[in-house]
Short mmCIF file of C-alpha atoms and ligand atoms in Angstrom, two decimals:
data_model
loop_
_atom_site.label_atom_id
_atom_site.label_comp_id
_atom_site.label_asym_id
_atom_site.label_seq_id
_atom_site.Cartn_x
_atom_site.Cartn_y
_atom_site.Cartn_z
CA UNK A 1 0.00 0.00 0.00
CA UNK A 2 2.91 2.48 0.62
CA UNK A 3 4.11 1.44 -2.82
CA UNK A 4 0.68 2.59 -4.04
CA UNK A 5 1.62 5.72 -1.97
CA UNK A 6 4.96 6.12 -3.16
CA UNK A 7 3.54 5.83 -6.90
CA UNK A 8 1.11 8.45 -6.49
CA UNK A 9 3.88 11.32 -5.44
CA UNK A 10 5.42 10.08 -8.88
CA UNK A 11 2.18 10.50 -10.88
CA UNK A 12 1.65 14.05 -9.61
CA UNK A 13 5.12 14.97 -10.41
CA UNK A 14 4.80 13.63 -13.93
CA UNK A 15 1.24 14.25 -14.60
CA UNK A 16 1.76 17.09 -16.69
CA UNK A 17 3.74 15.78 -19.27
CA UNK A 18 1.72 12.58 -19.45
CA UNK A 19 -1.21 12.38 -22.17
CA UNK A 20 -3.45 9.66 -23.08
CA UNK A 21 -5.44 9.59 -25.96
CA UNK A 22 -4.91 13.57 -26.59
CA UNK A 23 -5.25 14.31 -22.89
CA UNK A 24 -3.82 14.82 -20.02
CA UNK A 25 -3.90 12.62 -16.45
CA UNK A 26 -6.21 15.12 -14.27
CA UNK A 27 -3.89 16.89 -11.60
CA UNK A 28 -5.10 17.55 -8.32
CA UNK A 29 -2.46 19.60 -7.07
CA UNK A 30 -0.12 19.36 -4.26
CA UNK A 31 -2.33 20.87 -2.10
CA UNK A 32 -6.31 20.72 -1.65
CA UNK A 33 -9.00 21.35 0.39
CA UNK A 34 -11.79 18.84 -0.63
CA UNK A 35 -15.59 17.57 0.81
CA UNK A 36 -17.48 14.34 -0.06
CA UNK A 37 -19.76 12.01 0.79
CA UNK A 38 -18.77 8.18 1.03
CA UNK A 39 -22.31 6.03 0.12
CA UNK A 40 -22.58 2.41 0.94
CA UNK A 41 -25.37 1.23 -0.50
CA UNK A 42 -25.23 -1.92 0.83
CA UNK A 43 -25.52 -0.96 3.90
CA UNK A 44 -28.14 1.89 3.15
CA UNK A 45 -24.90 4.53 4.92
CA UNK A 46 -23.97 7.85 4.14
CA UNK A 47 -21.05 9.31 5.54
CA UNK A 48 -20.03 13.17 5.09
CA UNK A 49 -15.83 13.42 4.81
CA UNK A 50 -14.05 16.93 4.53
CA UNK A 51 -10.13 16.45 3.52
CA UNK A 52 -7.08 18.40 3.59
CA UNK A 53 -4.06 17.33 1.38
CA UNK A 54 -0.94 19.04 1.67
CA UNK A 55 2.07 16.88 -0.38
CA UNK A 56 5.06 19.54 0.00
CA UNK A 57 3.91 19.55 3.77
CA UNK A 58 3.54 15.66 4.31
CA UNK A 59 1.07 16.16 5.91
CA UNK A 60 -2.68 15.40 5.70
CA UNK A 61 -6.32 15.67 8.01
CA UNK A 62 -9.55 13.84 7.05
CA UNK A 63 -12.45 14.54 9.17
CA UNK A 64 -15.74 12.07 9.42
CA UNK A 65 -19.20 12.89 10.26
CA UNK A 66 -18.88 16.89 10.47
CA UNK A 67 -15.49 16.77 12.34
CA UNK A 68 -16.98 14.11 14.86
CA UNK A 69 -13.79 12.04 14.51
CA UNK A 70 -10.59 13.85 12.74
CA UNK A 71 -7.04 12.05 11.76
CA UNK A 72 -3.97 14.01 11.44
CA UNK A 73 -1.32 12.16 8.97
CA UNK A 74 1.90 13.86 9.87
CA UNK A 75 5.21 12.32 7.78
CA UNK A 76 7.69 14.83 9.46
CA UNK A 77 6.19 13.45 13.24
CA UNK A 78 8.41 11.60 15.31
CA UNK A 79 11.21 9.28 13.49
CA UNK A 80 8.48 8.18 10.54
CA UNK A 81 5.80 10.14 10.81
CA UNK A 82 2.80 9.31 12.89
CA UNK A 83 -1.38 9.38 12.64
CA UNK A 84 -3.36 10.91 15.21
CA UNK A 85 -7.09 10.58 15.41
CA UNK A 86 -9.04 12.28 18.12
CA UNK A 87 -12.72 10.39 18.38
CA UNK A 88 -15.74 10.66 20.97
CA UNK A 89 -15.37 6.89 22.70
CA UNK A 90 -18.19 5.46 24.97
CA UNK A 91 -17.82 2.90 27.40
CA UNK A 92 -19.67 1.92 30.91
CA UNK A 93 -18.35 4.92 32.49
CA UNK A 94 -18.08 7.94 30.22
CA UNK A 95 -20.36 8.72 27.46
CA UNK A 96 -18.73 10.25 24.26
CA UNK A 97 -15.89 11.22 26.08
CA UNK A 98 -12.73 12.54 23.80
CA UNK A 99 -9.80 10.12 22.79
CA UNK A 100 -6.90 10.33 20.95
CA UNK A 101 -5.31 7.35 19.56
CA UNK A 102 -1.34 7.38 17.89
CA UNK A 103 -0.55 5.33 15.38
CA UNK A 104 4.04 5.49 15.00
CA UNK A 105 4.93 4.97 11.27
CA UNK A 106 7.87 2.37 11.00
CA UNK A 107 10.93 2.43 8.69
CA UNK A 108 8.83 -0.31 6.37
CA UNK A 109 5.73 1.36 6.99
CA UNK A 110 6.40 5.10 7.06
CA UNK A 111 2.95 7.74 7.39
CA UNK A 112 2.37 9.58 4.57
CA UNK A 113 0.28 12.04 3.81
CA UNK A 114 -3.48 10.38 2.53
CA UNK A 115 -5.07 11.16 -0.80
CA UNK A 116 -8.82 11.80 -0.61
CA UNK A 117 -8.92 11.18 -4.14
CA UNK A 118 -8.09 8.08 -6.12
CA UNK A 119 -4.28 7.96 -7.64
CA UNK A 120 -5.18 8.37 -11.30
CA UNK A 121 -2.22 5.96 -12.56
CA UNK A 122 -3.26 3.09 -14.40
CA UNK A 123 -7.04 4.79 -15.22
CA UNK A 124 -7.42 5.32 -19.10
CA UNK A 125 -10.17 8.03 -20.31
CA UNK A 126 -13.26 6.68 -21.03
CA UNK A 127 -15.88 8.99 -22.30
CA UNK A 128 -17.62 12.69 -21.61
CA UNK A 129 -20.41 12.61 -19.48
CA UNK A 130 -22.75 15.25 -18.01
CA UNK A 131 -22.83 14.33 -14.85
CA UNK A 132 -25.51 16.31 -12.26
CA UNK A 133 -25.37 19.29 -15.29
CA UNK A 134 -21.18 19.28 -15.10
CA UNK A 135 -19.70 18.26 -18.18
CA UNK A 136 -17.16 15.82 -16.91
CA UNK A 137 -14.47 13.38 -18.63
CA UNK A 138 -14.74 10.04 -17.00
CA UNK A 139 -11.50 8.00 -16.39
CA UNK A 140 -11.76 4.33 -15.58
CA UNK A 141 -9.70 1.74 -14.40
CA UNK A 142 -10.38 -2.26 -14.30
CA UNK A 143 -8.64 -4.38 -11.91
CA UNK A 144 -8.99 -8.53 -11.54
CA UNK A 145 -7.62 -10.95 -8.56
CA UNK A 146 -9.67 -13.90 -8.24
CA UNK A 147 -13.18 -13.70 -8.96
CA UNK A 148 -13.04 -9.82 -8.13
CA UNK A 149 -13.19 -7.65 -11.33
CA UNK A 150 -13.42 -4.07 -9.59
CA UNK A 151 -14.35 -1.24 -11.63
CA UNK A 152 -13.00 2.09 -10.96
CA UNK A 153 -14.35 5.58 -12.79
CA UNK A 154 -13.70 9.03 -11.42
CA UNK A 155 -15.94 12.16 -13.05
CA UNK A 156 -13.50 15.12 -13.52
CA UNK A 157 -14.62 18.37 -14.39
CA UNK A 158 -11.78 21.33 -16.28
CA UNK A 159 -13.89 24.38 -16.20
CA UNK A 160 -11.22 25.94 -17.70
CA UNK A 161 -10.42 24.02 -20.29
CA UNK A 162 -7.95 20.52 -20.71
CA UNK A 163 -4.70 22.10 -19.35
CA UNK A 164 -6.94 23.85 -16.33
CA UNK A 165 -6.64 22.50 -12.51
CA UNK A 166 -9.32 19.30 -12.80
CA UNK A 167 -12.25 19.08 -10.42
CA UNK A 168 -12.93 15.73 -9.10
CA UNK A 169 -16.77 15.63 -8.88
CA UNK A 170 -17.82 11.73 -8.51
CA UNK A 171 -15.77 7.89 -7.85
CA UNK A 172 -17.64 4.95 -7.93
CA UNK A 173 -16.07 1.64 -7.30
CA UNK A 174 -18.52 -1.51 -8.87
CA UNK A 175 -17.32 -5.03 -8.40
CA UNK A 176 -18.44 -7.85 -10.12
CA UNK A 177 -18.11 -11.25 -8.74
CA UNK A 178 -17.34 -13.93 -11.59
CA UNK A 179 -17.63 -17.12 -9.30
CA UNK A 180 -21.02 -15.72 -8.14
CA UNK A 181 -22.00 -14.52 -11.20
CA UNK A 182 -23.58 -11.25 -9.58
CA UNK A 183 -22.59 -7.35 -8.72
CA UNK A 184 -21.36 -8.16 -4.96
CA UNK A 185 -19.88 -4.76 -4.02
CA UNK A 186 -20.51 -0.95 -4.99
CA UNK A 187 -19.71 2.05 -3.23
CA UNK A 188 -19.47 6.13 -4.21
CA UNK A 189 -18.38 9.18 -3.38
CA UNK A 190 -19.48 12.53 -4.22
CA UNK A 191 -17.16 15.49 -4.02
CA UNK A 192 -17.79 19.38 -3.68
CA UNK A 193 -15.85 22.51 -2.84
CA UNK A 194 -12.42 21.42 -4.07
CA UNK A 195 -10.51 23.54 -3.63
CA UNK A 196 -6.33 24.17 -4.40
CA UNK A 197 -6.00 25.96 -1.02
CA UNK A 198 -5.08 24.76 2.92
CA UNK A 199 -4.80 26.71 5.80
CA UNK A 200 -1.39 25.82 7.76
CA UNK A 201 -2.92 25.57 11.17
CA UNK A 202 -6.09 23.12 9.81
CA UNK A 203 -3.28 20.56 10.01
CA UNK A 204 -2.11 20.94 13.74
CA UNK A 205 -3.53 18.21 16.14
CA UNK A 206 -5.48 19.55 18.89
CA UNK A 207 -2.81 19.93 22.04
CA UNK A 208 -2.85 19.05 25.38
CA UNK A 209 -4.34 15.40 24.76
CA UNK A 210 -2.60 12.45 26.14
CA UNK A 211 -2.68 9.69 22.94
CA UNK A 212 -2.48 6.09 23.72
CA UNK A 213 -2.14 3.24 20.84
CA UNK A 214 -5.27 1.44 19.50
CA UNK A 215 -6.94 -1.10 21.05
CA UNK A 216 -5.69 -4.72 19.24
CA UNK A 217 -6.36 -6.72 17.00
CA UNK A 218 -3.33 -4.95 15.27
CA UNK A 219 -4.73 -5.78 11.63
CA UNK A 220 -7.13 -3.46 12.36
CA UNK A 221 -5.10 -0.68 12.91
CA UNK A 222 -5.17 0.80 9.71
CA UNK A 223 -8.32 0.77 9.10
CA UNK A 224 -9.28 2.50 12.30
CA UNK A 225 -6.58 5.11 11.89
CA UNK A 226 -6.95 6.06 8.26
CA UNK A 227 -10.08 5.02 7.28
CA UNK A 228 -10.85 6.61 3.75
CA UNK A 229 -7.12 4.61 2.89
CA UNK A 230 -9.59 1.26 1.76
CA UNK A 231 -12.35 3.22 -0.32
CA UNK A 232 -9.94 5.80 -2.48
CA UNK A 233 -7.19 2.63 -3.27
CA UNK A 234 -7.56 1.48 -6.08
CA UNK A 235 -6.08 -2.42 -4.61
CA UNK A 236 -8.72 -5.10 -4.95
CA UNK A 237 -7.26 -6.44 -1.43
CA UNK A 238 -7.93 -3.97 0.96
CA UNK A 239 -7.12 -3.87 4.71
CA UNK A 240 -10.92 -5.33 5.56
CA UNK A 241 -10.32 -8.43 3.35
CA UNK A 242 -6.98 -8.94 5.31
CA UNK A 243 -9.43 -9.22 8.34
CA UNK A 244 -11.58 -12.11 7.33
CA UNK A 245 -8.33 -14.89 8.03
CA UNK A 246 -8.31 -13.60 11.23
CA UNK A 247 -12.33 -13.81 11.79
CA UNK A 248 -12.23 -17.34 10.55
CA UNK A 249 -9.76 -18.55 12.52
CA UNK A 250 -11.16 -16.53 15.26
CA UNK A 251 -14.83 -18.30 15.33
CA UNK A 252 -13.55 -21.51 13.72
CA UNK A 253 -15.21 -20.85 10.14
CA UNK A 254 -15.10 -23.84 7.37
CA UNK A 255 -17.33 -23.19 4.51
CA UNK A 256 -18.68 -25.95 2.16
CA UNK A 257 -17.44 -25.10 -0.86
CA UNK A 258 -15.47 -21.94 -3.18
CA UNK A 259 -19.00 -20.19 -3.82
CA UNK A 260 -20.22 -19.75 0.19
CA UNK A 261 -16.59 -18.55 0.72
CA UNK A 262 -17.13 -15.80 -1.65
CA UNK A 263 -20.22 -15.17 -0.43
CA UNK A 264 -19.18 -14.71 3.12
CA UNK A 265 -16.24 -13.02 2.46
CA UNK A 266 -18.47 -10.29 1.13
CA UNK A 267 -20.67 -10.73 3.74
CA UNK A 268 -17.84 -9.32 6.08
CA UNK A 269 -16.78 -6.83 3.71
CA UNK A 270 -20.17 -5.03 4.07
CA UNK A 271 -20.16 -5.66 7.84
CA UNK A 272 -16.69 -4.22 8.65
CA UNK A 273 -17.11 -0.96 6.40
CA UNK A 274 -20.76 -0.95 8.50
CA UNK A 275 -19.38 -1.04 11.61
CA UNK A 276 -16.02 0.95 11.34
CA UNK A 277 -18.61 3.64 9.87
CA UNK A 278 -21.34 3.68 12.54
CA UNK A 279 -18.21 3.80 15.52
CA UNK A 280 -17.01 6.87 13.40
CA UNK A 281 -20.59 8.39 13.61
CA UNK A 282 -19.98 9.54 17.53
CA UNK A 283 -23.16 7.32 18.72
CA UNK A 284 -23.20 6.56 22.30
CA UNK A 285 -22.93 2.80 21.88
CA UNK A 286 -20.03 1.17 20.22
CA UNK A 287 -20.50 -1.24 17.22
CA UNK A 288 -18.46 -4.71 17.59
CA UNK A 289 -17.46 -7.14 14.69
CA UNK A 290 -18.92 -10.42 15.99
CA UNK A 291 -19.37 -14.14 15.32
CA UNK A 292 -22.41 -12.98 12.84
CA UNK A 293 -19.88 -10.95 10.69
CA UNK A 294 -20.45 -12.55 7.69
CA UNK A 295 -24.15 -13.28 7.71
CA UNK A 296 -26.30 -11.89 5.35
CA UNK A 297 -28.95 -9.68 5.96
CA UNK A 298 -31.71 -11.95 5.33
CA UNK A 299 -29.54 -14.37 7.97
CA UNK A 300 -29.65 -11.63 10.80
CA UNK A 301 -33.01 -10.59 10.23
CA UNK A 302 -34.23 -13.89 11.14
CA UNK A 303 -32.67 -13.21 14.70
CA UNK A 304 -34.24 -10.73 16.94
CA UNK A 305 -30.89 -9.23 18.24
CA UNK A 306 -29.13 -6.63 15.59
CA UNK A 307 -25.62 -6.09 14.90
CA UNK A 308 -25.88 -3.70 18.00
CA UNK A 309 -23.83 -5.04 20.68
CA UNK A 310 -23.16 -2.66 23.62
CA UNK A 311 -19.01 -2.60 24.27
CA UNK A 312 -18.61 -4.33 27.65
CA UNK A 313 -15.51 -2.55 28.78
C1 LIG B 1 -23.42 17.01 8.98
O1 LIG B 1 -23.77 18.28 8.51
C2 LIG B 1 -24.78 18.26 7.52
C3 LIG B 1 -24.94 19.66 6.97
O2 LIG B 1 -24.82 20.63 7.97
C4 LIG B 1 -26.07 17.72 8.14
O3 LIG B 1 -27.09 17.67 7.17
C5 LIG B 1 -25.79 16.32 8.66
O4 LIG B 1 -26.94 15.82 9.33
C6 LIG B 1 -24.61 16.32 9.61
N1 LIG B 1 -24.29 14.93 9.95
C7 LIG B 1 -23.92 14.54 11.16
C8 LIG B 1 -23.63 13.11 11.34
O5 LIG B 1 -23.81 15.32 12.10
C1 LIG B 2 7.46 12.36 4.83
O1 LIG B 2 7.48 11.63 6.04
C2 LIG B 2 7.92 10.29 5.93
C3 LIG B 2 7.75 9.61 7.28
O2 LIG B 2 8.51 10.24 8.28
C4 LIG B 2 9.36 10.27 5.43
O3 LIG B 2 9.78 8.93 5.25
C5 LIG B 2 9.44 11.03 4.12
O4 LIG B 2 10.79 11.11 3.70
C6 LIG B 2 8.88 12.43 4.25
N1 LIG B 2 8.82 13.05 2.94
C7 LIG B 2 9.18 14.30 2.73
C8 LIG B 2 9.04 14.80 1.34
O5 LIG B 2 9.57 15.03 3.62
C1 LIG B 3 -25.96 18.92 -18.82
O1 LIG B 3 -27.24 18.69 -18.19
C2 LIG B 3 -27.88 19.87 -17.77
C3 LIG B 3 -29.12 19.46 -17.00
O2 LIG B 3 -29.83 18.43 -17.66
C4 LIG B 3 -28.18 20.74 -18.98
O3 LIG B 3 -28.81 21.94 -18.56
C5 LIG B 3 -26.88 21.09 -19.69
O4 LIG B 3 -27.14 21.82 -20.87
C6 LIG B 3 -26.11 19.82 -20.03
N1 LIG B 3 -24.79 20.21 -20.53
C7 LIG B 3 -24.23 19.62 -21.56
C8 LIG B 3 -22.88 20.14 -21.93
O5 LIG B 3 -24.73 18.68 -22.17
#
């Protein structure tokens, strides 16, 4: 994933002098200011992000829910870099109170600052659209492991003309499942007010917070500290699929056959992104992955109980 990282400084450095087909890779910048708003249909969620990219920095903030949780990406932090993300956590004796977790970059594993927009390399241009009354050029990218051909586009608008700063206005990510011979996975974003502006001081952790690591298992970690990392990646494995070895092991899972593996495994996809997105909503009961992770909806409906389980700390 750092790779992925690494890859995308490279593309914005050489974007410029890089055209396909007659055009140019869209260029975000170096530095933006950006809003959006992450749908999950399968899980009937919305989810309102603001971003702040700032490359020459190193530094990055995404905010989820209005500012209800934030995450600081700082590269030039400690010896390599370090995420902070300051959260409302409840447990049985303080409601909502205000946390801040650290994760420490490592040599392998250094923080860098986090895109809220999709690295463009390896998307071709597909067509014009007008998308919500914005002429936009749409670039798309296919990738395949396993049964799992994922479908990238991203809707870029250049006011301004082809060589003008490009506007990202829509991603959608559509995966088809060839085993299962259905659509298994779809998500969106929508995004407004970009902008090719930051304010220094947006990027500045709040002080005077004590910040303590994240509560295990470590796999998680990611996910919880940089959550948008999964959905703008454009890496048919994401850090949720690394999960579901863990959960099997973890509740002793042996499916019949190749198909109900799939199935499952899909199952928890929509379950983890459900949960990690409901714990970033600030509610005042905590969301748990459980031993009905990867049950379907139709499965959980037939139990009384929901996915709600209060946190017994
Ligand atoms: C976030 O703000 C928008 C616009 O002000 C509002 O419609 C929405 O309900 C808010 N969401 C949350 C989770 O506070
Ligand atoms: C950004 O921070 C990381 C982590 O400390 C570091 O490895 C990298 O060299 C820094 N990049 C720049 C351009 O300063
Ligand atoms: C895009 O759609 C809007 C609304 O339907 C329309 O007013 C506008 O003329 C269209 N623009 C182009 C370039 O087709």
């Amino acid at each position: 994933m750092w790779l992925l990282l690494a890859g995308f400084v490279l593309l914005v450095c050489a974007a410029d002098a890089t055209p396909i087909g007659g055009r140019t890779v869209p260029d975000f910048g170096k530095m933006y200011h950006v809003k959006g708003e992450l749908s999950l249909p399968y899980s009937d969620l919305k989810e309102p992000i603001e971003a702040w990219y700032d490359l020459d920095g190193n530094r990055s903030r995404i905010d989820y829910y209005n500012g209800t949780v934030q995450t600081f990406l700082i590269g030039n932090d400690l010896e390599y870099g370090a995420i902070y993300k300051i959260t409302p956590v409840t447990t049985t004796t303080e409601i909502q109170a205000i946390k801040c977790f650290q994760l420490k970059g490592t040599q392998e594993d250094p923080i860098r600052p986090q895109a809220a927009l999709p690295d463009l390399q390896g998307f071709e241009f597909e067509k014009m659209e007008n998308h919500t009354g914005i002429l936009c050029e749409v670039w798309k990218k296919d990738t395949q492991v396993g049964h799992k051909k994922n479908t990238y586009r991203l809707w870029v608008a250049r006011p301004e003309g082809i060589d003008s700063l490009a506007t990202p206005h829509h991603f959608e990510m559509m995966s088809f499942n060839t085993l299962l011979e259905s659509q298994n996975d779809k998500y969106t974003i929508d995004y407004s007010d970009f902008s090719p502006q930051t304010e220094p001081d947006i990027f500045t952790p709040p002080g005077g917070m004590t910040c303590g690591e994240f509560p295990d298992p470590v796999e998680e970690h990611q996910i919880l500290a940089n959550p948008i990392q999964d959905y703008v990646n454009t890496s048919p494995v994401s850090h949720a699929h690394r999960l579901f070895g863990p959960f099997k092991e973890k509740f002793h899972r042996l499916y019949k056959n190749e198909k109900e593996h799939e199935e499952r495994e899909n199952y928890f996809i929509h379950t983890q992104r459900f949960v990690h997105s409901k714990n970033r909503a600030g509610l005042t009961y905590s969301v748990g992955i459980n031993n009905f992770a990867d049950w379907s909806k139709a499965e959980l409906a037939r139990m009384t109980g929901s996915l709600r389980i209060p946190k017994q700390e």
